[in-house]
Tab-separated table of C-alpha atoms in Angstrom:
chain	number	residue	atom	x	y	z
A	23	UNK	CA	104.947	195.563	250.379
A	24	UNK	CA	103.829	198.609	249.419
A	25	UNK	CA	102.240	201.075	251.641
A	26	UNK	CA	102.761	204.629	250.408
A	27	UNK	CA	99.923	206.170	251.810
A	28	UNK	CA	97.462	208.440	248.981
A	29	UNK	CA	99.026	212.398	249.824
A	30	UNK	CA	95.743	213.922	252.143
A	31	UNK	CA	94.903	216.241	249.223
A	32	UNK	CA	94.928	212.893	246.331
A	33	UNK	CA	91.497	213.361	244.238
A	34	UNK	CA	91.320	209.666	244.515
A	35	UNK	CA	88.447	207.154	246.205
A	36	UNK	CA	90.235	204.382	247.869
A	37	UNK	CA	88.385	200.720	247.831
A	38	UNK	CA	88.815	198.378	250.427
A	39	UNK	CA	88.550	194.766	250.352
A	40	UNK	CA	90.050	192.534	253.165
A	41	UNK	CA	90.859	192.823	256.551
A	42	UNK	CA	93.753	190.145	257.942
A	43	UNK	CA	95.954	189.757	261.352
A	44	UNK	CA	99.353	188.545	259.531
A	45	UNK	CA	100.562	190.847	256.576
A	46	UNK	CA	99.280	189.845	253.468
A	47	UNK	CA	101.904	188.299	250.538
A	48	UNK	CA	103.298	191.639	249.095
A	49	UNK	CA	104.312	189.513	245.431
A	50	UNK	CA	100.134	188.163	245.520
A	51	UNK	CA	99.447	191.214	246.390
A	52	UNK	CA	101.921	192.640	243.319
A	53	UNK	CA	100.273	189.948	240.944
A	54	UNK	CA	96.116	190.543	241.826
A	55	UNK	CA	94.689	192.754	239.241
A	56	UNK	CA	92.047	194.138	241.664
A	57	UNK	CA	89.689	196.685	239.553
A	58	UNK	CA	91.026	197.530	236.433
A	59	UNK	CA	90.582	201.067	236.478
A	60	UNK	CA	92.700	201.005	239.467
A	61	UNK	CA	96.090	201.541	241.032
A	62	UNK	CA	97.808	198.130	242.355
A	63	UNK	CA	96.491	196.413	245.741
A	64	UNK	CA	97.763	198.030	248.681
A	65	UNK	CA	98.459	197.342	252.284
A	66	UNK	CA	97.481	198.986	254.863
A	67	UNK	CA	97.897	198.944	258.828
A	68	UNK	CA	95.381	199.483	260.798
A	69	UNK	CA	96.134	198.813	264.086
A	70	UNK	CA	97.279	195.681	264.794
A	71	UNK	CA	95.435	194.729	261.383
A	72	UNK	CA	96.601	195.113	257.967
A	73	UNK	CA	93.640	196.249	255.345
A	74	UNK	CA	94.091	195.470	250.946
A	75	UNK	CA	92.837	198.239	249.386
A	76	UNK	CA	93.629	199.463	246.014
A	77	UNK	CA	93.256	203.593	244.554
A	78	UNK	CA	90.781	203.720	242.002
A	79	UNK	CA	89.909	206.776	240.042
A	80	UNK	CA	86.606	209.434	241.810
A	81	UNK	CA	85.292	209.648	237.803
A	82	UNK	CA	84.133	205.898	238.234
A	83	UNK	CA	84.168	204.997	241.673
A	84	UNK	CA	82.218	207.962	242.805
A	85	UNK	CA	78.708	207.337	244.117
A	86	UNK	CA	76.575	208.819	240.843
A	87	UNK	CA	78.904	207.165	239.004
A	88	UNK	CA	79.501	204.090	240.077
A	89	UNK	CA	75.925	203.219	241.320
A	90	UNK	CA	75.354	204.082	237.519
A	91	UNK	CA	77.620	201.365	236.107
A	92	UNK	CA	76.606	198.503	238.543
A	93	UNK	CA	73.469	199.106	237.018
A	94	UNK	CA	74.687	197.453	233.888
A	95	UNK	CA	75.261	193.657	233.671
A	96	UNK	CA	78.852	193.792	232.090
A	97	UNK	CA	80.281	196.350	234.863
A	98	UNK	CA	78.206	194.660	237.363
A	99	UNK	CA	80.015	191.244	236.975
A	100	UNK	CA	83.687	193.638	236.155
A	101	UNK	CA	83.504	194.546	239.327
A	102	UNK	CA	82.018	192.060	241.546
A	103	UNK	CA	84.930	189.406	239.829
A	104	UNK	CA	87.596	193.082	240.983
A	105	UNK	CA	86.744	192.275	244.513
A	106	UNK	CA	86.930	188.837	244.956
A	107	UNK	CA	90.572	189.231	243.315
A	108	UNK	CA	91.084	191.729	245.904
A	109	UNK	CA	89.993	189.608	249.196
A	110	UNK	CA	92.337	186.038	248.034
A	111	UNK	CA	95.190	188.035	246.817
A	112	UNK	CA	94.334	188.800	250.957
A	113	UNK	CA	93.702	185.864	252.280
A	114	UNK	CA	97.436	184.614	250.750
A	115	UNK	CA	98.395	184.046	254.539
A	116	UNK	CA	96.024	183.334	256.490
A	117	UNK	CA	92.222	183.777	257.098
A	118	UNK	CA	90.957	187.318	256.485
A	119	UNK	CA	87.224	189.396	256.586
A	120	UNK	CA	86.014	190.264	253.304
A	121	UNK	CA	84.403	193.833	252.960
A	122	UNK	CA	80.919	194.124	250.758
A	123	UNK	CA	81.798	195.076	247.062
A	124	UNK	CA	81.559	199.340	247.263
A	125	UNK	CA	83.029	199.864	250.524
A	126	UNK	CA	84.874	203.112	249.579
A	127	UNK	CA	86.395	205.514	251.531
A	128	UNK	CA	87.470	208.815	250.502
A	129	UNK	CA	91.289	207.742	252.024
A	130	UNK	CA	93.124	205.752	253.777
A	131	UNK	CA	93.302	207.456	257.431
A	132	UNK	CA	89.394	207.246	257.542
A	133	UNK	CA	90.134	204.079	255.737
A	134	UNK	CA	92.464	202.425	258.327
A	135	UNK	CA	89.862	204.565	261.071
A	136	UNK	CA	86.692	202.506	260.333
A	137	UNK	CA	89.150	199.180	261.273
A	138	UNK	CA	91.144	200.035	264.132
A	139	UNK	CA	87.316	201.544	265.257
A	140	UNK	CA	86.367	197.759	265.034
A	141	UNK	CA	89.575	196.241	265.882
A	142	UNK	CA	88.462	193.404	268.595
A	143	UNK	CA	85.080	192.454	266.668
A	144	UNK	CA	87.378	191.966	263.417
A	145	UNK	CA	90.088	189.545	266.153
A	146	UNK	CA	87.035	187.429	267.503
A	147	UNK	CA	85.596	187.080	264.364
A	148	UNK	CA	89.676	186.783	261.732
A	149	UNK	CA	90.413	183.540	264.362
A	150	UNK	CA	86.391	182.220	263.991
A	151	UNK	CA	87.095	182.088	259.984
A	152	UNK	CA	90.567	180.909	260.726
A	153	UNK	CA	91.624	177.610	259.107
A	154	UNK	CA	88.157	177.877	257.140
A	155	UNK	CA	86.205	177.487	254.337
A	156	UNK	CA	82.904	177.884	253.740
A	157	UNK	CA	80.986	176.261	250.776
A	158	UNK	CA	77.136	177.103	249.293
A	159	UNK	CA	74.884	174.603	248.692
A	160	UNK	CA	71.678	175.034	246.558
A	161	UNK	CA	69.062	171.988	246.508
A	162	UNK	CA	65.847	173.031	243.967
A	163	UNK	CA	62.857	170.455	243.168
A	164	UNK	CA	64.017	168.071	240.986
A	165	UNK	CA	61.799	169.193	237.933
A	166	UNK	CA	58.771	167.899	236.793
A	167	UNK	CA	58.699	166.117	233.443
A	168	UNK	CA	56.256	168.374	231.250
A	169	UNK	CA	52.774	166.826	232.213
A	170	UNK	CA	50.657	166.639	228.274
A	171	UNK	CA	53.033	164.312	226.738
A	172	UNK	CA	53.112	161.909	229.571
A	173	UNK	CA	50.968	162.279	231.626
A	174	UNK	CA	48.162	159.357	231.015
A	175	UNK	CA	45.447	159.765	233.137
A	176	UNK	CA	45.285	162.610	230.180
A	177	UNK	CA	44.573	160.022	227.205
A	178	UNK	CA	42.934	156.766	228.870
A	179	UNK	CA	40.611	159.334	231.343
A	180	UNK	CA	37.407	157.082	230.769
A	181	UNK	CA	35.408	159.710	231.120
A	182	UNK	CA	35.478	163.205	228.985
A	183	UNK	CA	33.189	166.118	230.099
A	184	UNK	CA	33.651	168.807	232.645
A	185	UNK	CA	33.570	166.617	235.960
A	186	UNK	CA	36.631	164.668	234.242
A	187	UNK	CA	38.085	167.837	233.503
A	188	UNK	CA	37.719	168.715	237.097
A	189	UNK	CA	38.374	165.553	238.661
A	190	UNK	CA	41.909	165.506	236.579
A	191	UNK	CA	43.099	168.834	237.987
A	192	UNK	CA	42.668	168.078	241.094
A	193	UNK	CA	44.200	165.244	241.758
A	194	UNK	CA	46.900	167.279	239.605
A	195	UNK	CA	46.909	169.450	242.306
A	196	UNK	CA	47.117	166.887	245.144
A	197	UNK	CA	50.541	165.277	243.246
A	198	UNK	CA	52.365	168.886	242.717
A	199	UNK	CA	51.545	169.570	246.548
A	200	UNK	CA	52.276	165.921	247.880
A	201	UNK	CA	55.112	166.378	245.101
A	202	UNK	CA	56.583	169.748	247.226
A	203	UNK	CA	56.094	168.463	250.527
A	204	UNK	CA	57.877	165.442	249.128
A	205	UNK	CA	61.196	167.268	248.291
A	206	UNK	CA	61.125	170.291	251.471
A	207	UNK	CA	61.274	166.782	253.496
A	208	UNK	CA	64.738	165.632	251.354
A	209	UNK	CA	65.798	169.355	251.445
A	210	UNK	CA	65.611	169.196	255.013
A	211	UNK	CA	66.933	165.604	255.420
A	212	UNK	CA	70.223	166.898	253.214
A	213	UNK	CA	70.609	170.260	255.758
A	214	UNK	CA	70.481	168.116	258.034
A	215	UNK	CA	73.641	165.598	256.843
A	216	UNK	CA	75.921	168.238	256.184
A	217	UNK	CA	75.839	170.558	259.395
A	218	UNK	CA	77.448	167.574	261.391
A	219	UNK	CA	80.876	167.987	258.723
A	220	UNK	CA	80.265	171.993	259.721
A	221	UNK	CA	81.066	174.362	262.163
A	222	UNK	CA	78.295	176.793	261.525
A	223	UNK	CA	74.838	176.926	258.821
A	224	UNK	CA	73.445	180.370	257.597
A	225	UNK	CA	70.603	180.158	255.407
A	226	UNK	CA	70.082	182.222	253.156
A	227	UNK	CA	67.020	183.759	250.930
A	228	UNK	CA	66.452	181.456	248.150
A	229	UNK	CA	67.043	182.560	245.247
A	230	UNK	CA	63.878	183.154	242.574
A	231	UNK	CA	63.116	181.369	239.617
A	232	UNK	CA	63.875	184.321	237.901
A	233	UNK	CA	67.972	184.376	238.761
A	234	UNK	CA	68.153	180.633	238.557
A	235	UNK	CA	66.807	180.212	235.620
A	236	UNK	CA	64.965	176.752	236.551
A	237	UNK	CA	61.357	176.229	235.977
A	238	UNK	CA	61.250	174.391	239.704
A	239	UNK	CA	61.626	176.524	243.004
A	240	UNK	CA	64.996	176.768	245.197
A	241	UNK	CA	64.207	175.234	248.484
A	242	UNK	CA	67.273	176.009	250.178
A	243	UNK	CA	70.274	177.846	250.049
A	244	UNK	CA	72.737	177.051	252.724
A	245	UNK	CA	76.373	178.070	253.250
A	246	UNK	CA	78.516	175.659	255.651
A	247	UNK	CA	81.604	177.017	257.621
A	248	UNK	CA	83.598	174.325	257.823
A	249	UNK	CA	87.117	173.049	259.176
A	250	UNK	CA	89.736	171.898	256.968
A	251	UNK	CA	91.116	169.597	259.136
A	252	UNK	CA	86.678	167.976	257.859
A	253	UNK	CA	86.799	169.281	254.726
A	254	UNK	CA	87.258	165.883	252.495
A	255	UNK	CA	84.372	164.405	255.127
A	256	UNK	CA	82.168	167.420	253.664
A	257	UNK	CA	83.317	167.019	250.520
A	258	UNK	CA	82.596	163.308	250.725
A	259	UNK	CA	78.885	164.090	252.244
A	260	UNK	CA	78.476	166.118	249.054
A	261	UNK	CA	78.927	163.148	247.091
A	262	UNK	CA	77.294	160.930	248.587
A	263	UNK	CA	73.880	162.444	249.061
A	264	UNK	CA	74.343	163.789	244.724
A	265	UNK	CA	75.127	159.586	244.741
A	266	UNK	CA	72.030	158.946	246.290
A	267	UNK	CA	69.226	157.463	244.146
A	268	UNK	CA	67.278	157.623	246.918
A	269	UNK	CA	66.637	161.132	247.100
A	270	UNK	CA	64.297	162.007	243.583
A	271	UNK	CA	62.493	164.827	244.807
A	272	UNK	CA	65.471	167.280	245.180
A	273	UNK	CA	69.023	168.140	243.001
A	274	UNK	CA	71.769	169.207	245.638
A	275	UNK	CA	74.182	171.930	243.356
A	276	UNK	CA	77.331	173.026	245.831
A	277	UNK	CA	80.287	175.319	244.919
A	278	UNK	CA	83.182	176.187	246.646
A	279	UNK	CA	85.636	176.218	248.818
A	280	UNK	CA	84.865	179.876	249.037
A	281	UNK	CA	86.809	182.676	251.120
A	282	UNK	CA	83.564	182.405	254.244
A	283	UNK	CA	81.689	185.521	253.425
A	284	UNK	CA	78.806	184.562	254.519
A	285	UNK	CA	80.351	183.988	258.116
A	286	UNK	CA	81.927	187.745	258.105
A	287	UNK	CA	79.249	189.245	260.426
A	288	UNK	CA	78.589	190.849	262.763
A	289	UNK	CA	75.012	190.221	263.646
A	290	UNK	CA	76.070	186.477	264.707
A	291	UNK	CA	77.440	186.171	268.046
A	292	UNK	CA	81.060	184.433	267.199
A	293	UNK	CA	81.282	183.737	270.960
A	294	UNK	CA	77.406	181.038	269.789
A	295	UNK	CA	77.396	177.672	269.490
A	296	UNK	CA	77.561	176.261	266.450
A	297	UNK	CA	73.956	175.423	265.341
A	298	UNK	CA	73.772	178.830	264.797
A	299	UNK	CA	71.678	179.729	261.558
A	300	UNK	CA	70.512	183.750	260.373
A	301	UNK	CA	66.859	182.920	258.996
A	302	UNK	CA	65.249	184.672	256.045
B	14	UNK	CA	83.743	195.219	225.790
B	15	UNK	CA	84.822	193.600	223.287
B	16	UNK	CA	86.353	190.432	224.050
B	17	UNK	CA	84.020	187.240	225.276
B	18	UNK	CA	85.860	185.271	226.560
B	19	UNK	CA	88.325	187.420	228.657
B	20	UNK	CA	85.244	188.605	230.350
B	21	UNK	CA	83.275	185.525	231.025
B	22	UNK	CA	86.425	183.631	232.604
B	23	UNK	CA	83.356	180.621	233.177
B	24	UNK	CA	86.611	177.466	232.065
B	25	UNK	CA	89.635	179.079	233.876
B	26	UNK	CA	90.521	177.306	237.305
B	27	UNK	CA	90.801	180.150	239.763
B	28	UNK	CA	93.160	179.457	242.580
B	29	UNK	CA	91.166	179.577	245.568
B	30	UNK	CA	87.299	179.635	245.448
B	31	UNK	CA	84.603	179.559	243.311
B	32	UNK	CA	84.359	176.773	240.860
B	33	UNK	CA	82.987	177.233	237.041
B	34	UNK	CA	80.175	178.652	236.482
B	35	UNK	CA	78.822	180.051	239.740
B	36	UNK	CA	78.893	183.248	239.411
B	37	UNK	CA	75.271	183.812	240.628
B	38	UNK	CA	76.652	182.246	243.671
B	39	UNK	CA	79.945	184.821	243.806
B	40	UNK	CA	77.484	187.943	243.263
B	41	UNK	CA	75.816	186.816	246.536
B	42	UNK	CA	78.607	186.868	247.977
B	43	UNK	CA	79.889	189.938	247.203
B	44	UNK	CA	77.471	191.851	247.363
B	45	UNK	CA	75.706	191.908	250.484
B	46	UNK	CA	77.876	189.420	252.554
B	47	UNK	CA	81.498	190.157	254.638
B	48	UNK	CA	81.446	192.534	257.246
B	49	UNK	CA	79.639	195.928	256.752
B	50	UNK	CA	81.739	198.504	257.729
B	51	UNK	CA	80.815	202.254	256.903
B	52	UNK	CA	82.466	203.909	253.996
B	53	UNK	CA	83.028	207.538	253.529
B	54	UNK	CA	80.599	206.851	250.155
B	55	UNK	CA	77.751	205.460	250.300
B	56	UNK	CA	76.790	203.424	246.844
B	57	UNK	CA	73.203	201.469	247.717
B	58	UNK	CA	72.971	197.749	246.547
B	59	UNK	CA	69.182	197.275	248.194
B	60	UNK	CA	67.592	196.209	245.315
B	61	UNK	CA	70.890	193.090	245.289
B	62	UNK	CA	68.218	190.512	243.598
B	63	UNK	CA	67.665	192.844	240.848
B	64	UNK	CA	70.921	193.986	239.190
B	65	UNK	CA	71.810	190.140	239.661
B	66	UNK	CA	69.183	188.819	237.540
B	67	UNK	CA	69.675	192.024	234.925
B	68	UNK	CA	73.152	190.379	234.997
B	69	UNK	CA	71.066	186.445	234.296
B	70	UNK	CA	69.567	187.731	232.157
B	71	UNK	CA	72.210	189.611	230.061
B	72	UNK	CA	75.026	186.492	230.336
B	73	UNK	CA	71.484	184.186	228.871
B	74	UNK	CA	71.367	186.644	225.930
B	75	UNK	CA	73.921	186.944	224.816
B	76	UNK	CA	75.217	182.730	224.653
B	77	UNK	CA	71.815	183.523	222.360
B	78	UNK	CA	73.147	185.547	219.953
B	79	UNK	CA	76.442	184.550	220.571
B	80	UNK	CA	75.425	181.859	218.639
B	81	UNK	CA	73.283	184.140	215.987
B	82	UNK	CA	76.747	185.641	215.729
B	83	UNK	CA	74.952	189.171	216.897
B	84	UNK	CA	76.633	191.454	219.150
B	85	UNK	CA	74.320	193.938	219.450
B	86	UNK	CA	75.938	194.943	223.120
B	87	UNK	CA	78.793	195.979	221.990
B	88	UNK	CA	76.939	199.271	220.700
B	89	UNK	CA	73.348	199.443	221.953
B	90	UNK	CA	73.320	201.596	224.848
B	91	UNK	CA	70.163	200.149	226.886
B	92	UNK	CA	71.568	196.665	226.600
B	93	UNK	CA	70.283	195.462	229.646
B	94	UNK	CA	66.262	196.875	228.801
B	95	UNK	CA	67.217	194.782	225.452
B	96	UNK	CA	68.368	191.866	227.550
B	97	UNK	CA	64.898	191.843	229.383
B	98	UNK	CA	62.861	191.527	225.902
B	99	UNK	CA	64.660	188.689	224.758
B	100	UNK	CA	63.862	187.210	227.915
B	101	UNK	CA	59.842	187.757	227.848
B	102	UNK	CA	60.445	186.438	223.595
B	103	UNK	CA	61.952	183.696	225.001
B	104	UNK	CA	59.324	183.632	227.481
B	105	UNK	CA	56.764	183.609	225.614
B	106	UNK	CA	58.075	181.242	223.081
B	107	UNK	CA	58.373	178.642	225.887
B	108	UNK	CA	54.919	179.300	226.954
B	109	UNK	CA	53.284	178.872	223.872
B	110	UNK	CA	54.774	176.006	223.042
B	111	UNK	CA	53.422	174.813	226.398
B	112	UNK	CA	50.064	175.549	225.096
B	113	UNK	CA	50.229	174.148	222.214
B	114	UNK	CA	51.228	171.046	223.608
B	115	UNK	CA	48.323	171.288	226.035
B	116	UNK	CA	45.754	172.179	222.788
B	117	UNK	CA	46.473	169.556	221.024
B	118	UNK	CA	46.982	166.392	224.442
B	119	UNK	CA	42.913	168.022	224.725
B	120	UNK	CA	41.536	167.058	221.621
B	121	UNK	CA	42.729	164.255	221.620
B	122	UNK	CA	40.762	163.209	224.670
B	123	UNK	CA	38.210	164.916	223.266
B	124	UNK	CA	38.924	163.229	220.719
B	125	UNK	CA	38.419	159.752	222.482
B	126	UNK	CA	35.525	160.221	224.003
B	127	UNK	CA	32.931	160.883	220.866
């Protein structure tokens, strides 16, 4: 393991990725790339824990420079992927607590101090995340077919004129409201089913249609924390839900397994029961 | 910023982690999840959704442009605003199409009444 500390007067910036209890695998650290512009990944001892860091150039990772870069889509994506690679490399030999992207220090000393000051909480979290992965599930309303082409009412409406038009409009509005309520109920049923196989679940803010690129609204955006021992049960439940012809009002998409980013948080009590969740 | 295939390795299999095409999921996680330990340098990631929307628009327009053999993003410093304009134009075209469909449906209805 490379534990070379940057000298106190080194002008660079230290970028932190994740905290682990077990020493990270040196081969994995050496093979991982981290940020393209930075040095090799290093593991630094912080009390009884390890912090995976990388030296990065101040010219690119200083406050102004990085803010500007993160507002450029190409750089934002590269940074996000680099951060994830660093977290993955740290996770080779055991659980990790990932830090958010762009957690930056002036040197190893302050980075280590930040970790050791929070060691008890970090240790509790590491214990909680051990042998568990995160699964991201998004439930969207099913996309409605284009109205003009399929609405038989438009063609067979017996009466013309304003009244017929208005009644058509209000009928369509009723249909739409009914469809939305049905979709919401189905989405909640999907969540209830998946929770049976999860240790914890947390609801994220549903993504806007501009972000998802879909016309149908996102109803639920949930992360599940799943025990490795129950992973097969969870993925089978996902497959069952996807195959369920009875659920026509929603579309369910899932991705995983993820390093449990969504469950590495201060703001929930790691001792609390499995049903805890954070509502938006 | 030259090798697009390399920059969007959506089809690459990753050893641990997201299956292909879940960049939005990745951003959602690395931007504001994970334990927050105050760093020495403060980066304001407040408007995370705005950042990711820009990214989405950018990717959508890269796909469109790639099909048309256009590579303006290599030279255009204002690529994100251009991406936003492209998306607006796209939406505009979609809305026009929809309006046409609605209008012709309405004409049909009026025709049936006469």
